[in-house]
Short mmCIF file of C-alpha atoms and ligand atoms in Angstrom, two decimals:
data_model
loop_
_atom_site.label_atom_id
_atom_site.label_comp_id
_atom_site.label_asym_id
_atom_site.label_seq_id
_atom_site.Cartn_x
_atom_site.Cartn_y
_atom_site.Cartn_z
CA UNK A 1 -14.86 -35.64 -16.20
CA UNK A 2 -17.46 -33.70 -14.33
CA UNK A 3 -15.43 -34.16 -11.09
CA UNK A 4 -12.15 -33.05 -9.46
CA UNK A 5 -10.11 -32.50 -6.56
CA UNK A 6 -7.46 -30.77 -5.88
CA UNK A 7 -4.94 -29.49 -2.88
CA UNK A 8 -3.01 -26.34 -3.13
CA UNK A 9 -1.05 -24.80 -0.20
CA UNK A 10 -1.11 -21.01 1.74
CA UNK A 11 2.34 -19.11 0.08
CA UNK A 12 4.41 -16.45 1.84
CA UNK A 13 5.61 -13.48 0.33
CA UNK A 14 9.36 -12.34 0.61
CA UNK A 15 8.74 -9.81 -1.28
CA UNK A 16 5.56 -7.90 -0.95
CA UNK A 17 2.25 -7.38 -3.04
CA UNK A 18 0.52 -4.26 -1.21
CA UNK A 19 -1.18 -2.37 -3.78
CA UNK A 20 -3.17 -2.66 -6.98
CA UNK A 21 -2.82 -1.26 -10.34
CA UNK A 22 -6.43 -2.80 -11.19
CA UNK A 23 -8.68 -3.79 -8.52
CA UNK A 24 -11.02 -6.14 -10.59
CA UNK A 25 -9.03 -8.07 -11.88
CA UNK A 26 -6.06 -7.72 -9.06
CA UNK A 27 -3.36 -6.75 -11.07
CA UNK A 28 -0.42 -5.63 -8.58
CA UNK A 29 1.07 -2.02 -8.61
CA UNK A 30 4.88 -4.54 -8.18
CA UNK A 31 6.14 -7.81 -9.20
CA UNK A 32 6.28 -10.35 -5.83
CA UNK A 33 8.41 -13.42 -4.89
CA UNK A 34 7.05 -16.25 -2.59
CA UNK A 35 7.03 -19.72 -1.46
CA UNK A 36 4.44 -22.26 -1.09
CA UNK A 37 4.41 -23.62 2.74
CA UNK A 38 4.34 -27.12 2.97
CA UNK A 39 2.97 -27.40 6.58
CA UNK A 40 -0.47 -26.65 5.62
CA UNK A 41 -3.10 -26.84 2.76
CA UNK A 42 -6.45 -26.31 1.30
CA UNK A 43 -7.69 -29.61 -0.62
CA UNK A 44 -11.19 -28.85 -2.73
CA UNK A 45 -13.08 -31.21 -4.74
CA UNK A 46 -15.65 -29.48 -7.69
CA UNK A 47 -18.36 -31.51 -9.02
CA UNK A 48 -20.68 -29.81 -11.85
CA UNK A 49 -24.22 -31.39 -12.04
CA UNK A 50 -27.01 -30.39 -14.15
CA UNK A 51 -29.41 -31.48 -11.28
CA UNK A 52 -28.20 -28.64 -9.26
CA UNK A 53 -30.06 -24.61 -9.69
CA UNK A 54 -27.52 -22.90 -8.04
CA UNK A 55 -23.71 -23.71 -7.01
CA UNK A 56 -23.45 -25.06 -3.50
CA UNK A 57 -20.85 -24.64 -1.40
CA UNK A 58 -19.45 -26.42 1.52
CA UNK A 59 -16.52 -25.34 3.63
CA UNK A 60 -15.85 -28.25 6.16
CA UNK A 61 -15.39 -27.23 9.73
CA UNK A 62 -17.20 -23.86 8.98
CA UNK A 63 -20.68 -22.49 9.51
CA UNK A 64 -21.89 -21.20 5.08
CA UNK A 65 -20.88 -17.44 4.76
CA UNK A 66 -22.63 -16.14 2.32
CA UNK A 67 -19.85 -13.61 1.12
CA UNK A 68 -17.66 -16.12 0.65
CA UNK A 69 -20.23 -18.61 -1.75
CA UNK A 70 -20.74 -15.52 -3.67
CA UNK A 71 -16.79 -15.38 -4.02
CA UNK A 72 -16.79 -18.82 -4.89
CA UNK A 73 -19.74 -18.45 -7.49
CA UNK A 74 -18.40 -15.41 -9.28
CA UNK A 75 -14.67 -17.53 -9.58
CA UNK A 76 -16.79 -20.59 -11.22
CA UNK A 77 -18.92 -18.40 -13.28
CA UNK A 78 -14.78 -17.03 -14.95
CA UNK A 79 -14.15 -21.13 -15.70
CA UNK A 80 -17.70 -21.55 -16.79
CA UNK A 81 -17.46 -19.24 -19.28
CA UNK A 82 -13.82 -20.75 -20.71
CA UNK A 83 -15.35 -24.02 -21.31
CA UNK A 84 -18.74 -22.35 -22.72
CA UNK A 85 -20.78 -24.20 -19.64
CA UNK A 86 -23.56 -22.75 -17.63
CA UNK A 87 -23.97 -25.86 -15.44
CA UNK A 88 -23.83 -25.49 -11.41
CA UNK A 89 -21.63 -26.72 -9.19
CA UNK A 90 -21.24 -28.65 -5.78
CA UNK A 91 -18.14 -27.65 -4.20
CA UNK A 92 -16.10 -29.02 -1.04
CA UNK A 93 -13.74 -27.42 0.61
CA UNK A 94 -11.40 -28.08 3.78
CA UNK A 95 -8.56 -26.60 5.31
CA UNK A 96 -5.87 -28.43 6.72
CA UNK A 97 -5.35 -25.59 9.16
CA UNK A 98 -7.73 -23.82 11.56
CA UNK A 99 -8.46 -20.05 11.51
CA UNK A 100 -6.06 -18.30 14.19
CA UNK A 101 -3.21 -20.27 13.01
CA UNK A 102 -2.43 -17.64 11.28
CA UNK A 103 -2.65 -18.51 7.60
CA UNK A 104 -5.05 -16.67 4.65
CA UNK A 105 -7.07 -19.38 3.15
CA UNK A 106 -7.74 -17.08 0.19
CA UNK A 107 -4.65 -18.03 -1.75
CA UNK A 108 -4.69 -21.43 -1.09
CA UNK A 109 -8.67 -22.01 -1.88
CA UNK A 110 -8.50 -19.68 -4.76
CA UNK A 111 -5.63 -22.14 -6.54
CA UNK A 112 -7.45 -25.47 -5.23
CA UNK A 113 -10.50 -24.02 -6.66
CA UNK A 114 -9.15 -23.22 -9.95
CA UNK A 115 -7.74 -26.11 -10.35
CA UNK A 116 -10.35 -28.93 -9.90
CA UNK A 117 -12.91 -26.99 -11.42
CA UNK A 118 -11.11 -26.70 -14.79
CA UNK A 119 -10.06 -30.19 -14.69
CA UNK A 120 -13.81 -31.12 -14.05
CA UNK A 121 -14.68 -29.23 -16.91
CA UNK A 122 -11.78 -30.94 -19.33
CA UNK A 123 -10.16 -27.53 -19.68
CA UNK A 124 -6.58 -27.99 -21.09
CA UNK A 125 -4.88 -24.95 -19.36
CA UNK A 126 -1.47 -24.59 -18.93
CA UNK A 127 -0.15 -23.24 -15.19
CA UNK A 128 0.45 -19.73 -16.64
CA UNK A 129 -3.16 -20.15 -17.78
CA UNK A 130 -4.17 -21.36 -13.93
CA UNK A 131 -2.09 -18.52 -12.38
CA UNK A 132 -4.38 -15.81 -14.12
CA UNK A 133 -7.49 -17.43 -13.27
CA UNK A 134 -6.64 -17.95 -9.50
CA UNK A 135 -5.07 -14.25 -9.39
CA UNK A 136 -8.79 -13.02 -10.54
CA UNK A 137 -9.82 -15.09 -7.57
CA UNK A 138 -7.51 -13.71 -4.93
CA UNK A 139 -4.61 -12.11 -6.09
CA UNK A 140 -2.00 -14.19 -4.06
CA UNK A 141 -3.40 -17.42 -5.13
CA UNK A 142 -1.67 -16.82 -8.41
CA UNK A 143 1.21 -17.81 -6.40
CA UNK A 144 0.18 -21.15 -5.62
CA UNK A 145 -0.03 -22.34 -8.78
CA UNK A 146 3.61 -23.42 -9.53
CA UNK A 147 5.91 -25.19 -7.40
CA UNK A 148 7.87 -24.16 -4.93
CA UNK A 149 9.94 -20.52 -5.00
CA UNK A 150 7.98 -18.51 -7.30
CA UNK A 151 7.86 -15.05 -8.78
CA UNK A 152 4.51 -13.04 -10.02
CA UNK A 153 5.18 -10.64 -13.06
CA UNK A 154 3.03 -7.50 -12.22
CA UNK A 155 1.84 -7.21 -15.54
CA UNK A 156 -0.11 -4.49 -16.98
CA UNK A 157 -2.87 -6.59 -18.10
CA UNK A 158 -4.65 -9.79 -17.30
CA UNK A 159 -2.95 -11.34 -19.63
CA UNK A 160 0.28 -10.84 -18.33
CA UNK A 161 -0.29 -10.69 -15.38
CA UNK A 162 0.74 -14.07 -13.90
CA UNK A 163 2.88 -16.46 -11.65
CA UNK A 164 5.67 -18.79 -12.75
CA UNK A 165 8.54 -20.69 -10.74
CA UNK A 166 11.69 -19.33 -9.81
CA UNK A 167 13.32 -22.58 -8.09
CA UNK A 168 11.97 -26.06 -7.52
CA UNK A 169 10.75 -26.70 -3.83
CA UNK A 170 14.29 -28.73 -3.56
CA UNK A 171 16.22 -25.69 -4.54
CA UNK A 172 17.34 -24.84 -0.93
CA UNK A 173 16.23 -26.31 2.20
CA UNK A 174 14.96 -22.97 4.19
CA UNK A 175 12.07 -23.40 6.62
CA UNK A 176 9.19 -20.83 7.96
CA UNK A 177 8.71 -21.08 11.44
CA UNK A 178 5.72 -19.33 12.03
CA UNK A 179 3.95 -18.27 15.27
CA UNK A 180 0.49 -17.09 15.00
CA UNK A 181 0.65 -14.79 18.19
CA UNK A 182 -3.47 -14.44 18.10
CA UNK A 183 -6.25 -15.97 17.10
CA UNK A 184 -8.47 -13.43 16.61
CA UNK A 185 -9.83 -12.41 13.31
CA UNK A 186 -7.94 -8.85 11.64
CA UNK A 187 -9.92 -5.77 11.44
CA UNK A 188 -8.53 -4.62 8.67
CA UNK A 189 -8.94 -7.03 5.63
CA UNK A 190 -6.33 -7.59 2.69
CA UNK A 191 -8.25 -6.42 -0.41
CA UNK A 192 -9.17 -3.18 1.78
CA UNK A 193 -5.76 -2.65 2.54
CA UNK A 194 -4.82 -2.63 -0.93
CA UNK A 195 -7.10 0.32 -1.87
CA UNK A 196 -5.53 2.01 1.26
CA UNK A 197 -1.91 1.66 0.38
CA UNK A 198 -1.31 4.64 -1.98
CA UNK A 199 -2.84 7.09 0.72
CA UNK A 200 1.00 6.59 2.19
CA UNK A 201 3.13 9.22 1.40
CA UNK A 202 6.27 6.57 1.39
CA UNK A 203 4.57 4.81 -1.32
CA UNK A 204 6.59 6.33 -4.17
CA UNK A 205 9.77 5.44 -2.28
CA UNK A 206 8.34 2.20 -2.45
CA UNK A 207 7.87 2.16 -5.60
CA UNK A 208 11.69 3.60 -6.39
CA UNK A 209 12.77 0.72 -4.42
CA UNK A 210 11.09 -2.12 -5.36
CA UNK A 211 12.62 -3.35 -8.79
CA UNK A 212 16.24 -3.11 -7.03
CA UNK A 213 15.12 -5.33 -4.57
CA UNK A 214 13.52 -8.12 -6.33
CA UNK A 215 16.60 -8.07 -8.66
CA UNK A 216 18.91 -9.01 -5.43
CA UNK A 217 16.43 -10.49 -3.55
CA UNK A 218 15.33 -12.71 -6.81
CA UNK A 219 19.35 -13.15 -7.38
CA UNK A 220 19.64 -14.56 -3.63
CA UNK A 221 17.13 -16.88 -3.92
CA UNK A 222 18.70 -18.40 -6.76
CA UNK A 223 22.29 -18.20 -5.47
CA UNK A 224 20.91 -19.60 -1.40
CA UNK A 225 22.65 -16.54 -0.40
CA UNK A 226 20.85 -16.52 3.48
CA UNK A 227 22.51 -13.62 4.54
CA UNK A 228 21.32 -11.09 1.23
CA UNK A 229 17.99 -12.77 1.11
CA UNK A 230 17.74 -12.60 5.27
CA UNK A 231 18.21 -8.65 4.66
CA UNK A 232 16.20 -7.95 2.02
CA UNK A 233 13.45 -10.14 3.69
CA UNK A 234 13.03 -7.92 6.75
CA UNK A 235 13.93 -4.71 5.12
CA UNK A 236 10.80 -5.84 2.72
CA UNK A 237 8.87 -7.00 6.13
CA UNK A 238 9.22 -3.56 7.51
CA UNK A 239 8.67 -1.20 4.57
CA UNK A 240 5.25 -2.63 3.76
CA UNK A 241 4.59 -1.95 7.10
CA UNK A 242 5.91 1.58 6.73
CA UNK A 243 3.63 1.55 4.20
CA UNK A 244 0.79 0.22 5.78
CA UNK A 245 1.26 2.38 9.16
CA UNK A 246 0.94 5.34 7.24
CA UNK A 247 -1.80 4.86 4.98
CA UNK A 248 -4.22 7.34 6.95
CA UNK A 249 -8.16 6.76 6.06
CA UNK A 250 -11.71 7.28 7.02
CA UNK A 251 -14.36 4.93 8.02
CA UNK A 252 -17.98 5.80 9.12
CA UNK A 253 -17.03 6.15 12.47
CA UNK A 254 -13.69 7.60 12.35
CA UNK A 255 -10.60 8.78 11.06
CA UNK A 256 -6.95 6.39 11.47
CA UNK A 257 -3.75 7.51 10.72
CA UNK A 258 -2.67 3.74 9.14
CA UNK A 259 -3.46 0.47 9.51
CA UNK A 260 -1.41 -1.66 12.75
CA UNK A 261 -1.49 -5.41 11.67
CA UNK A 262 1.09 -5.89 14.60
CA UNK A 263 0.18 -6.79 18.28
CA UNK A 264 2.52 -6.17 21.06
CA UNK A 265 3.73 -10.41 20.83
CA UNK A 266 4.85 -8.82 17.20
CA UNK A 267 6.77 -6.84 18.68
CA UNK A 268 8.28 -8.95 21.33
CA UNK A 269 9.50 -11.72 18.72
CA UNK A 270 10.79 -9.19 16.47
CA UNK A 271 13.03 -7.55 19.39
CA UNK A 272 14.12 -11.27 19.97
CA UNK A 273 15.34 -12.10 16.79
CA UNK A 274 17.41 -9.08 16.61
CA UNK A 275 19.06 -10.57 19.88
CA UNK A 276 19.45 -14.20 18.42
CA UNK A 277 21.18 -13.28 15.41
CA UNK A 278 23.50 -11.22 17.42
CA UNK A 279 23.99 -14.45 19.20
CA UNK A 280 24.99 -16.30 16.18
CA UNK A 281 21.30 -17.99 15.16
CA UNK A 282 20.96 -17.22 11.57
CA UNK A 283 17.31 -15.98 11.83
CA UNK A 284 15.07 -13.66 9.64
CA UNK A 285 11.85 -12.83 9.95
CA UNK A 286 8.96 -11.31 7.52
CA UNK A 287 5.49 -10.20 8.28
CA UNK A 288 2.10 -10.10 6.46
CA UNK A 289 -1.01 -8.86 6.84
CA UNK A 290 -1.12 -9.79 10.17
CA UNK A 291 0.22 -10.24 13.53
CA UNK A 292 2.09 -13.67 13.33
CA UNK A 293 5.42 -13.80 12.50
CA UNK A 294 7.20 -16.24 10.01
CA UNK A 295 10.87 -16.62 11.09
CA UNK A 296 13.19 -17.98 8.23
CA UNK A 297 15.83 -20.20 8.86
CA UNK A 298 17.79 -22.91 7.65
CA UNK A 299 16.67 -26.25 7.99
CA UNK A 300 19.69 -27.10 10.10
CA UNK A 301 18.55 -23.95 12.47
CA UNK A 302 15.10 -24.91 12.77
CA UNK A 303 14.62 -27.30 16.06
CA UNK A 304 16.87 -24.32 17.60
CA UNK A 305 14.41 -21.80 16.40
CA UNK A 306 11.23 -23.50 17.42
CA UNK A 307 12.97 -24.08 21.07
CA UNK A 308 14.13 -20.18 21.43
CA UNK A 309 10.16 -19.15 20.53
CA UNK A 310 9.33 -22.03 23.13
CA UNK A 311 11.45 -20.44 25.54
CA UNK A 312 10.06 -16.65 25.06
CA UNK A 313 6.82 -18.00 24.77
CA UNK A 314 7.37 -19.36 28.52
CA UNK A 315 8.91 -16.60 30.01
CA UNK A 316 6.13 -14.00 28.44
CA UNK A 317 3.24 -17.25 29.89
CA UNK A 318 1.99 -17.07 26.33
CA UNK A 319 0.09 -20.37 26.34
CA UNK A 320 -1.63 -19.65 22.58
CA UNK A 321 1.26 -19.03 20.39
CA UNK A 322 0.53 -21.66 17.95
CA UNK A 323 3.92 -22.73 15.98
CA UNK A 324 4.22 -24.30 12.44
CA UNK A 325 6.59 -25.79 10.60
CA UNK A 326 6.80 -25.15 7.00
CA UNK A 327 9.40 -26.13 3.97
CA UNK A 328 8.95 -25.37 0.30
CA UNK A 329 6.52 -26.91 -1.29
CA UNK A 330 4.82 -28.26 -4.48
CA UNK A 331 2.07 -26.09 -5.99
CA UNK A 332 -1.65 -26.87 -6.84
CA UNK A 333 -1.97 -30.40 -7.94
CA UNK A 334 -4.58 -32.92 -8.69
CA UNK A 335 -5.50 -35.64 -6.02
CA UNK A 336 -7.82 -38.26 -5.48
CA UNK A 337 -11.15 -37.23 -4.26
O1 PMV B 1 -3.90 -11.82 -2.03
P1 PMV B 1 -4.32 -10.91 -0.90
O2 PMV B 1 -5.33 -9.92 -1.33
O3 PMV B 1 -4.74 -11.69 0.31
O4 PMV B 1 -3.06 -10.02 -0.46
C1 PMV B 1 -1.89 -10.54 0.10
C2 PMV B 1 -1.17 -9.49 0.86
C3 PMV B 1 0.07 -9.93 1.64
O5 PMV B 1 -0.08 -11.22 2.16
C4 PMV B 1 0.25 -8.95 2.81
C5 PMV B 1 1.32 -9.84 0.79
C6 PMV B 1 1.51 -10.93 -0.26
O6 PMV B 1 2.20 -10.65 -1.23
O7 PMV B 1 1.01 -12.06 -0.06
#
């Protein structure tokens, strides 16, 4: 085969990755739990031809960036040199969501990507194999890889550094309602974040932290324990934000105290979901790296969750919140082309 495609989706993190132990190769400073989300996907078809001088690259819907082909390039040139190939490629690439929905295409490209072009290239690699590919790519993608809940081992190496399933997407039947509150572009970007995060004093409570919590959040998951999980979700939510908000740094211009991923809508929807679960809607939320807000809920819950956002979105006359729906979901899989 000199021709693939494949679909992977966008994952959320529960519990955080904020922080890198090795920036070239993106191994995390903590392990990190996550599901894929089922609303929305990146499907990606690699074709290597020995016709083609360089690798060409094709993101439908989207003028060429040349930062990103170079991304793209570098990723191919890892799979190239597994299967002892220097021929180019011809890649496609859509989104099934557009930007300002609030979804990272990174992790879900990244795992599309790996995937079809080692099955062009008749690679036999097993998904822990995948994972540590697609985590070279963007770190999160590693995450995509295997179905449904899933957990990424830190590692200390690239070698062990890698994703693998925690529960089958049929495991529990929790939903992410998530309301991109803007659709404009962050001005902070992920992988600069990462570099930024051990300027935080609070990092080394972090750090203390962290393997407590993935054992109980990890334990919840497992056990559908809502109410644990719900906790450790937004206590999670808010200390990488801690965490973020307090990593103080220079650019050429000037000098910030942190980075603010939040907008005042953030805010708003986070005050109401306080007030909802006081009014008996079993609601969490979690953030990323990024103003929209992904509000967990049981299936059963979730029409009453979409209409209470509805409702605030009304009264506030915000006419661009843009809401999705997303359940667990499979990870990175072949598909016809
Ligand atoms: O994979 P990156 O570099 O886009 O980083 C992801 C960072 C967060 O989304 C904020 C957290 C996570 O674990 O996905």
């Amino acid at each position: 085969m000199q021709k693939a495609t494949a679909l992977a989706h966008p994952n959320l993190a529960f519990l955080k990755y904020w922080g890198k132990r090795d920036s070239k190769l993106n191994i995390p400073l903590n392990n990190s739990i996550s599901m894929n989300l089922g609303g929305v996907y990146t499907q990606t078809t690699v074709e290597f031809d020995n016709a083609l001088a360089e690798d060409e690259v094709l993101v439908v819907g989207q003028g060429a960036e040349a930062k990103f082909d170079r991304r793209v390039s570098k990723h191919l040139d890892r799979i190239r040199s597994l299967a002892q190939v220097s021929t180019r490629a011809r890649v496609k690439t859509q989104n099934s969501f557009p930007a300002g929905t609030g979804f990272a295409s990174s992790a879900s490209g990244f795992a599309a990507l790996t995937l079809a072009a080692a099955a062009a290239l008749n690679l036999n690699l097993d998904e822990r194999q995948l994972s540590i590919l697609a985590r070279q790519g963007s770190g999160s993608a590693c995450r995509s890889i295997p179905d449904g809940f899933v957990e990424w081992i830190a590692g200390e190496t690239s070698e062990d550094s890698f994703a693998r399933q925690l529960a089958t997407p049929d495991h529990w039947d929790i939903v992410d309602v998530a309301v991109a509150v803007s659709q404009e572009q962050k001005k902070v970007s992920s992988s600069e974040g990462h570099e930024l995060a051990l300027n935080s004093p609070f990092w080394d409570v972090r750090a203390g932290l962290l393997p407590s919590k993935y054992e109980r959040m990890r334990h919840a998951i497992l056990e559908r324990n809502l109410v644990t999980f719900g906790q450790e979700l937004e206590t999670e939510a808010m200390m990488m934000h801690s965490i973020m908000m307090t990593s103080a740094h220079h650019d050429n211009t000037s000098w910030y105290s942190g980075i603010y991923y939040w907008l005042p809508d953030t805010l708003e929807l986070i005050m109401a979901v306080q007030t909802w679960r006081a009014d008996g809607l079993e609601v969490y939320f979690t953030l990323d790296a990024g103003p929209t807000v992904h509000l967990i809920c049981l299936e059963s819950n979730k029409s009453m969750v979409a209409e209470a956002v509805r409702r605030l979105a009304t009264q506030h006359d915000r006419l661009n919140w843009v809401i999705t729906e997303n359940h667990p979901a499979p990870g990175a899989r072949l598909v016809d082309g």
